[in-house]
Every structure is written in C-alpha cells, then in structure tokens.
Coordinates of C-alpha atoms in Angstrom, one line a residue:
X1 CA 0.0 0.0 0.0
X2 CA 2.9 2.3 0.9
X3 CA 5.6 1.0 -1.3
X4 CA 7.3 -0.5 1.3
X5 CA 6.8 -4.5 0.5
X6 CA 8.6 -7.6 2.3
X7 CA 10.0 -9.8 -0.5
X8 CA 11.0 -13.3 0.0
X9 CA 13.7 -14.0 -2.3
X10 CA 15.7 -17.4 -3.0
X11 CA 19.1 -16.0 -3.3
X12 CA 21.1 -18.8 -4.9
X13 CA 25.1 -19.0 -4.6
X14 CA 27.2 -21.3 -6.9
X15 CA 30.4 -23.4 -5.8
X16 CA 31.9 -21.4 -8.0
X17 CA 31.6 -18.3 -6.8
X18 CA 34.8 -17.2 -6.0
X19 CA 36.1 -16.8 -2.3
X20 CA 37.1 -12.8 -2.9
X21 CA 34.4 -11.9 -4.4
X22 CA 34.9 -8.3 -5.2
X23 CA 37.3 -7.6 -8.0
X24 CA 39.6 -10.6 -6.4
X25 CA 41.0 -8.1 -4.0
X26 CA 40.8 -9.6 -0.2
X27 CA 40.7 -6.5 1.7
X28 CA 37.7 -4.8 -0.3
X29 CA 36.1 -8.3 -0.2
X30 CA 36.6 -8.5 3.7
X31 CA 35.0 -4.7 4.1
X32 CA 31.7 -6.4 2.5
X33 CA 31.7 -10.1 4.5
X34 CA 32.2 -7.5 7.8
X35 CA 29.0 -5.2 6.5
X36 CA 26.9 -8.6 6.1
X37 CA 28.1 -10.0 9.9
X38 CA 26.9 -6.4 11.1
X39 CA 23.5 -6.6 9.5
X40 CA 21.4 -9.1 11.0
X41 CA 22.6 -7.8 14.7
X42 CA 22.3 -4.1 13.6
X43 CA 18.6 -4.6 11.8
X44 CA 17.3 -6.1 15.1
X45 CA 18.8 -2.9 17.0
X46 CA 17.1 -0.6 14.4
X47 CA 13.6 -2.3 14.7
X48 CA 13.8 -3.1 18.4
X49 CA 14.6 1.3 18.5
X50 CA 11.1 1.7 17.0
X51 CA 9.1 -0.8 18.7
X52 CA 8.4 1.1 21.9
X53 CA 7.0 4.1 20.0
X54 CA 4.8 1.7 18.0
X55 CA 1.3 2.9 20.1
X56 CA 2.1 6.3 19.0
X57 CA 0.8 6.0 15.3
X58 CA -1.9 7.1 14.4
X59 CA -1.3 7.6 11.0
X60 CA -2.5 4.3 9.0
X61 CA 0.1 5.3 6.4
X62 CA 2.6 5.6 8.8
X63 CA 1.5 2.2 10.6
X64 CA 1.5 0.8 7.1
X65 CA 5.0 2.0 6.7
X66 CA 6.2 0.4 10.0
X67 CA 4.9 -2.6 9.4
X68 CA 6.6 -2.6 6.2
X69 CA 9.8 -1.2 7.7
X70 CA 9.9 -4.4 10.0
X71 CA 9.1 -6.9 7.6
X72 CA 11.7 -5.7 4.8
X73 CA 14.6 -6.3 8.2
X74 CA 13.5 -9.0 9.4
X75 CA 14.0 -10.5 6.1
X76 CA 17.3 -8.8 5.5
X77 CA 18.9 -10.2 8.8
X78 CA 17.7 -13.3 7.9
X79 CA 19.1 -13.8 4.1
X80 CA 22.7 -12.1 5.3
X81 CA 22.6 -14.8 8.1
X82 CA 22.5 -17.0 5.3
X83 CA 25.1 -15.5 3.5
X84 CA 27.3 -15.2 6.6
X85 CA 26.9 -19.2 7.0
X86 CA 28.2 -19.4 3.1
X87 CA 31.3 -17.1 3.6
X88 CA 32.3 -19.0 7.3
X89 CA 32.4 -22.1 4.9
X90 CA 34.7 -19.7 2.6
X91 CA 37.3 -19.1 5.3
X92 CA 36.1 -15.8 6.7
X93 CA 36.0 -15.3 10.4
X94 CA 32.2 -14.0 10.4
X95 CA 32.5 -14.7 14.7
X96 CA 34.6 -11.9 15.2
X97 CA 32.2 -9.1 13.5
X98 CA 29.2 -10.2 15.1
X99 CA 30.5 -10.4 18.6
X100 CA 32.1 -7.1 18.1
X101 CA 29.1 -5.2 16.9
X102 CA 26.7 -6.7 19.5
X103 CA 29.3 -4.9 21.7
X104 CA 29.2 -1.7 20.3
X105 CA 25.4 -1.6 20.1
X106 CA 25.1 -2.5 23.6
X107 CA 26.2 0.9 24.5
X108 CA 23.8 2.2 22.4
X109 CA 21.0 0.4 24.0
X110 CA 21.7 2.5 27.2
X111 CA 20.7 5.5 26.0
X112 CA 17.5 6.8 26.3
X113 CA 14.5 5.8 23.9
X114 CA 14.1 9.0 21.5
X115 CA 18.4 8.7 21.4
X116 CA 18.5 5.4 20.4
X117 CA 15.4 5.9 17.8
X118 CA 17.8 9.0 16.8
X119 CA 20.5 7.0 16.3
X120 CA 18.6 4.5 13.8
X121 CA 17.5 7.1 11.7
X122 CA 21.6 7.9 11.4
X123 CA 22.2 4.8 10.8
X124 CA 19.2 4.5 8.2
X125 CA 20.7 8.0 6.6
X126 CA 24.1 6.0 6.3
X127 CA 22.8 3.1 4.6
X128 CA 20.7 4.9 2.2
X129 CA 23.7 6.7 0.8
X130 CA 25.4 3.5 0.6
X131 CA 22.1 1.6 -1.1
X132 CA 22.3 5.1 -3.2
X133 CA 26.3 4.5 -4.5
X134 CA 25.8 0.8 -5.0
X135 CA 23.0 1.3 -6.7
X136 CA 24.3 4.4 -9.2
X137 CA 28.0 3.4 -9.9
X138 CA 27.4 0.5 -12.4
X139 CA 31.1 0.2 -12.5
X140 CA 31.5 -0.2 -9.1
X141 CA 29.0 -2.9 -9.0
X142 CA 30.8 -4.2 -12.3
X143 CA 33.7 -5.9 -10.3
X144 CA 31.8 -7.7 -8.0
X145 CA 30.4 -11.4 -8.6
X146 CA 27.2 -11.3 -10.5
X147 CA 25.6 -13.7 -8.4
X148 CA 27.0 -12.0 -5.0
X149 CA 26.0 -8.7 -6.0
X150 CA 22.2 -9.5 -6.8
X151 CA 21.3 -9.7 -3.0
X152 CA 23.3 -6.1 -2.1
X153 CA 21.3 -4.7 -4.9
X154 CA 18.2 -6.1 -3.2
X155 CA 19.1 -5.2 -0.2
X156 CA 20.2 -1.6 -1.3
X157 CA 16.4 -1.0 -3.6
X158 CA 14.8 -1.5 -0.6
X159 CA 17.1 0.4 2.4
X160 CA 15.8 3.5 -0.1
X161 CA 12.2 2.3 0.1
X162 CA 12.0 2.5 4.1
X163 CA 15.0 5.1 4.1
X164 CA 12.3 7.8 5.7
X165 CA 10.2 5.3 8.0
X166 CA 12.5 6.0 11.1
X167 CA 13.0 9.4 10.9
X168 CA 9.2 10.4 10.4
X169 CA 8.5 7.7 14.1
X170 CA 11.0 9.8 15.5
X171 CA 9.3 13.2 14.2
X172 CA 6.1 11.7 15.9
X173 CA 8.3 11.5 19.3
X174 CA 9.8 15.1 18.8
X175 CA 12.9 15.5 16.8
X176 CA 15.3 17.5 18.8
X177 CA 18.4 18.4 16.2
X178 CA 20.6 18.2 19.6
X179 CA 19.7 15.0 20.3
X180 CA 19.9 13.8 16.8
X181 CA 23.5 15.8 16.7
X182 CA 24.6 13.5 20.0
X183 CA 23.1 10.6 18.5
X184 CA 25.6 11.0 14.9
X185 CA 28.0 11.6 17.3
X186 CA 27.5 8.8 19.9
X187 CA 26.9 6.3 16.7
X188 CA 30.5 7.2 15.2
X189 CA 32.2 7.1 18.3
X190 CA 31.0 3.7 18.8
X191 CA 30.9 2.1 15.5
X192 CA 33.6 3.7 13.9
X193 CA 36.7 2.5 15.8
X194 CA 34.4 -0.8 16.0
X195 CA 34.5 -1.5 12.3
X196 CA 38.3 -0.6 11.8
X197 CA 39.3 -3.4 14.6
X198 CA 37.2 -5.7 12.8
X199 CA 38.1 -5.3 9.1
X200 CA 41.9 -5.4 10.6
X201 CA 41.3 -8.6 12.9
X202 CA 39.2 -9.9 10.2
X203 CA 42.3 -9.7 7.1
X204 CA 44.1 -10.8 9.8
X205 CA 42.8 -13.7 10.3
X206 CA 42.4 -14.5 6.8
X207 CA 46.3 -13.6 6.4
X208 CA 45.6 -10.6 4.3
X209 CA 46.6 -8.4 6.4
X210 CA 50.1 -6.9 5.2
X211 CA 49.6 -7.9 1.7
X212 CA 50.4 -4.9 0.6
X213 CA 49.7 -4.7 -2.9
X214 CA 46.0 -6.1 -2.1
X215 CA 45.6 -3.6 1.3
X216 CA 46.4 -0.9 -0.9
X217 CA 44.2 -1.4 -4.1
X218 CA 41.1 -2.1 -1.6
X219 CA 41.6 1.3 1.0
X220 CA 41.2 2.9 -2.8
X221 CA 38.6 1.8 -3.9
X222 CA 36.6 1.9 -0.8
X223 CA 38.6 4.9 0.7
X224 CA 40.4 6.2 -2.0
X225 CA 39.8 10.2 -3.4
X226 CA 36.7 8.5 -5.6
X227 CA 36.2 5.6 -3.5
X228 CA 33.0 4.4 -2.6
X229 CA 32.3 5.2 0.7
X230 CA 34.7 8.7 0.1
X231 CA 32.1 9.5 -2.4
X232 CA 29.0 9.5 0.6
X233 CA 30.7 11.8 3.6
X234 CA 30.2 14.7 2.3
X235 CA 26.3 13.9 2.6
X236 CA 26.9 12.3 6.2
X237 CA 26.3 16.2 7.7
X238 CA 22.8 16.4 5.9
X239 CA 21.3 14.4 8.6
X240 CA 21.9 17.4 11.6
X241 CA 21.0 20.3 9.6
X242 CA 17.3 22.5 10.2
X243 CA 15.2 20.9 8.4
X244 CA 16.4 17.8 7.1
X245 CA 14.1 14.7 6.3
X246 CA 15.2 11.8 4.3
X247 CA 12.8 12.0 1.4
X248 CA 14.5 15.8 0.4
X249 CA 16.7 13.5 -1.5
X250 CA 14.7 12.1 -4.3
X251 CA 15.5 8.5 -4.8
X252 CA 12.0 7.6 -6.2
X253 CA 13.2 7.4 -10.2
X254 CA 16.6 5.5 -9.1
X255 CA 13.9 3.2 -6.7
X256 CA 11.9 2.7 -10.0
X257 CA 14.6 2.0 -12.3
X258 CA 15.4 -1.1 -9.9
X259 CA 12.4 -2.2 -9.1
X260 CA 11.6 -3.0 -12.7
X261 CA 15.7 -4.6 -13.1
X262 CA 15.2 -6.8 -10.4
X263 CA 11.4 -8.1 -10.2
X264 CA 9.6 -7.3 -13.7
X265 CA 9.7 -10.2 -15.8
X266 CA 13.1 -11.2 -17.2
X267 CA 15.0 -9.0 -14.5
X268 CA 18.1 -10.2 -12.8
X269 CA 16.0 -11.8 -9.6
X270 CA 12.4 -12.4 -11.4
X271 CA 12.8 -16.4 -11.3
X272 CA 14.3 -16.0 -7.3
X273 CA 11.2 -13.8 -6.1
X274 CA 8.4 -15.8 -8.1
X275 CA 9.4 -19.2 -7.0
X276 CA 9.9 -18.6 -3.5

C-alpha cells in the first residue's frame, strides 16, 4: 500500500563463486563479509529502537510503513545470516564481526528511547547513501560477482524504500536536532573505531593483512579520493541540519529504475522472487 513491501527471495550461490568476491581483491572483499556479519545484529537494533513508539501511530500510512519497515529487516537479517553461513564455509571469520558489533550496540542500547530511535535514523541515513552509490555506480558494481552482488542490490532497492520510515516515528516522538547531533555523534564514536578493529582482525585472520599490494588497491577503492564510501561523507552532515528529512533527497526514479531490473519479468531476480 505504501511501497514498502517484504520480499522473500531465494538467493542462490554457486560453488563457484569465487572466495574474494569483489574484484579478487581480499581486503575490499573483507569490508563487505564485515558489512553482512553487522546486518542481522544491527537490523534487530534498528527495529527493536522503533518498537516502543509503536502505540504512537496514528497515522494508518505511517502504521502501514512500520509494518513494512519491520518486515523488509527482518527479512534482511535473515538472508545475510544466510550469506554469513556461506562465507564462514569460505574461510572468513564471520564470529569476530558479530560479537564485536553486539558490543558496540550495547552501549547504544543505554541510551534513552528517542536517542536510540535517533540513532537509527543515522544509521538509516548511512545506509541509504550507501544503497544510493551501489546502486548508481554501475562500474562499481561491475567488479563484484554477479551472483554475489544481486542480494546487495536487493538489499540496497529497498534500504531506499524505508530510508524515511524512522526518521518520520521519531518526528512523531519530537525531533530535537541536539539530540539527533549527540546521536551521529555517539553512533561514530561507537561504531567507527568498532568497524576498523574488525576489518583489521578480520584480514588478519584470513592472512591478508600486510599484503600490501591487495591492502592498498582495496583502501582505494573503498577509501580512495573517488572511492565508494569517500564519495557518501560529504552527505553524512545532511542528517543534523534544520530541516532535514530523508525523502529531500529524491530517490523515487533511481527506486523505480530497480524495481523494474530486479522483479519485472526477465529482470536479474524475477525467477528468485516468483518461485519462492
């Protein structure tokens, strides 16, 4: 009703899909295996954040939203659970990211209700600029399995679909830009040295870490001057200014665009969403 629909997908990865998955480079692969062990812990967080605010609704397009929000996480932590099973069998340590992440959200989880609802709607701003790059740079996506990068696409389509759901549950509550200042700020100081400890003891463990040559051609492309994530920071400051709400950023055309790729008939996961 809302444009905000669950979708069961049988996401289907070959034998052959090969260990480093992205490009062949280790440490760019590693980044993405660490983003997947943070998912399923990190969705639960987001929708346990808007639970208690739940009897506040009113709004039947907002409820309708909510309801939508939940369903299209719960399915998310559930298929990257999946994939996380697939790449422990590959050789990655996927133990390490999800202990260290339940960890850094558990200091999150002390802070009051609106903060931590604040907090998710950073977090929601972050991911949609991700789903955003992934789903614009076609050469990015390009040197990444074909298989492997069907259920990131997914995934990204529909962190853009919900991308406003939080934010406008926490409006409802009363959207303080202090409190969503100290959330940003509370959310990087947490997360931030947590995912460079992991990616290191992750490569680590995989004996990547010191490769050199690899180490270097993956901090560019992720980190580099037109590196993926480099090309989203600038836009990380959006989500304290007067005035901002996620939807200011029109995504609906790019949201269209993949919707008919993915699910009309012929697209890349047509066959995976019919049959399940």
């Amino acid at each position: 009703m809302v444009g905000i629909p669950p979708r069961h997908i049988d996401f289907r990865f070959p034998d052959s899909m090969p260990k480093y998955f992205y490009g062949g480079n280790a440490t760019a692969t590693t980044f993405f295996a660490m983003l997947s062990a943070f998912f399923p812990p990190g969705e639960r967080y987001f929708m346990e954040s808007v639970r208690p605010f739940r009897n506040k609704i009113h709004d039947e397009s907002l409820r309708a939203a909510v309801s939508g929000f939940m369903g299209q996480e719960a399915i998310h932590g559930r298929e990257h659970d999946r994939l996380n099973e697939l790449l422990a069998q590959r050789g990655f340590d996927m133990k390490a990211p999800d202990r260290f992440v339940k960890i850094g959200l558990s200091f999150l989880e002390k802070l009051p209700p609106s903060t931590r609802l604040a907090a998710t709607t950073f977090m929601e701003h972050f991911t949609a600029l991700l789903a955003e790059r992934l789903l614009e740079d076609e050469e990015f996506r390009k040197q990444a399995d074909p298989e492997m990068i069907k259920i990131w696409q997914w995934h990204a389509l529909e962190e853009l679909e919900h991308k406003a759901v939080t934010y406008d549950v926490y409006e409802i509550v009363g959207n303080s830009r202090t409190e969503r200042a100290a959330a940003a700020l509370a959310s990087m100081l947490v997360l931030l040295p947590m995912l460079g400890i992991t990616w290191g003891w992750m490569l680590a463990k995989d004996g990547q870490l010191g490769n050199i040559p690899d180490n270097i051609k993956g901090l560019s492309v992720l980190f580099g001057p037109k590196g993926f994530v480099t090309a989203i920071l600038s836009r990380l400051p959006e989500f304290i200014q007067p005035g901002f709400h996620p939807d200011g950023h029109d995504t609906r055309e790019l949201e269209d665009h993949w919707r008919e790729n993915l699910f009309a008939e012929g697209g890349e996961l047509y066959e995976e969403y019919r049959n399940h």
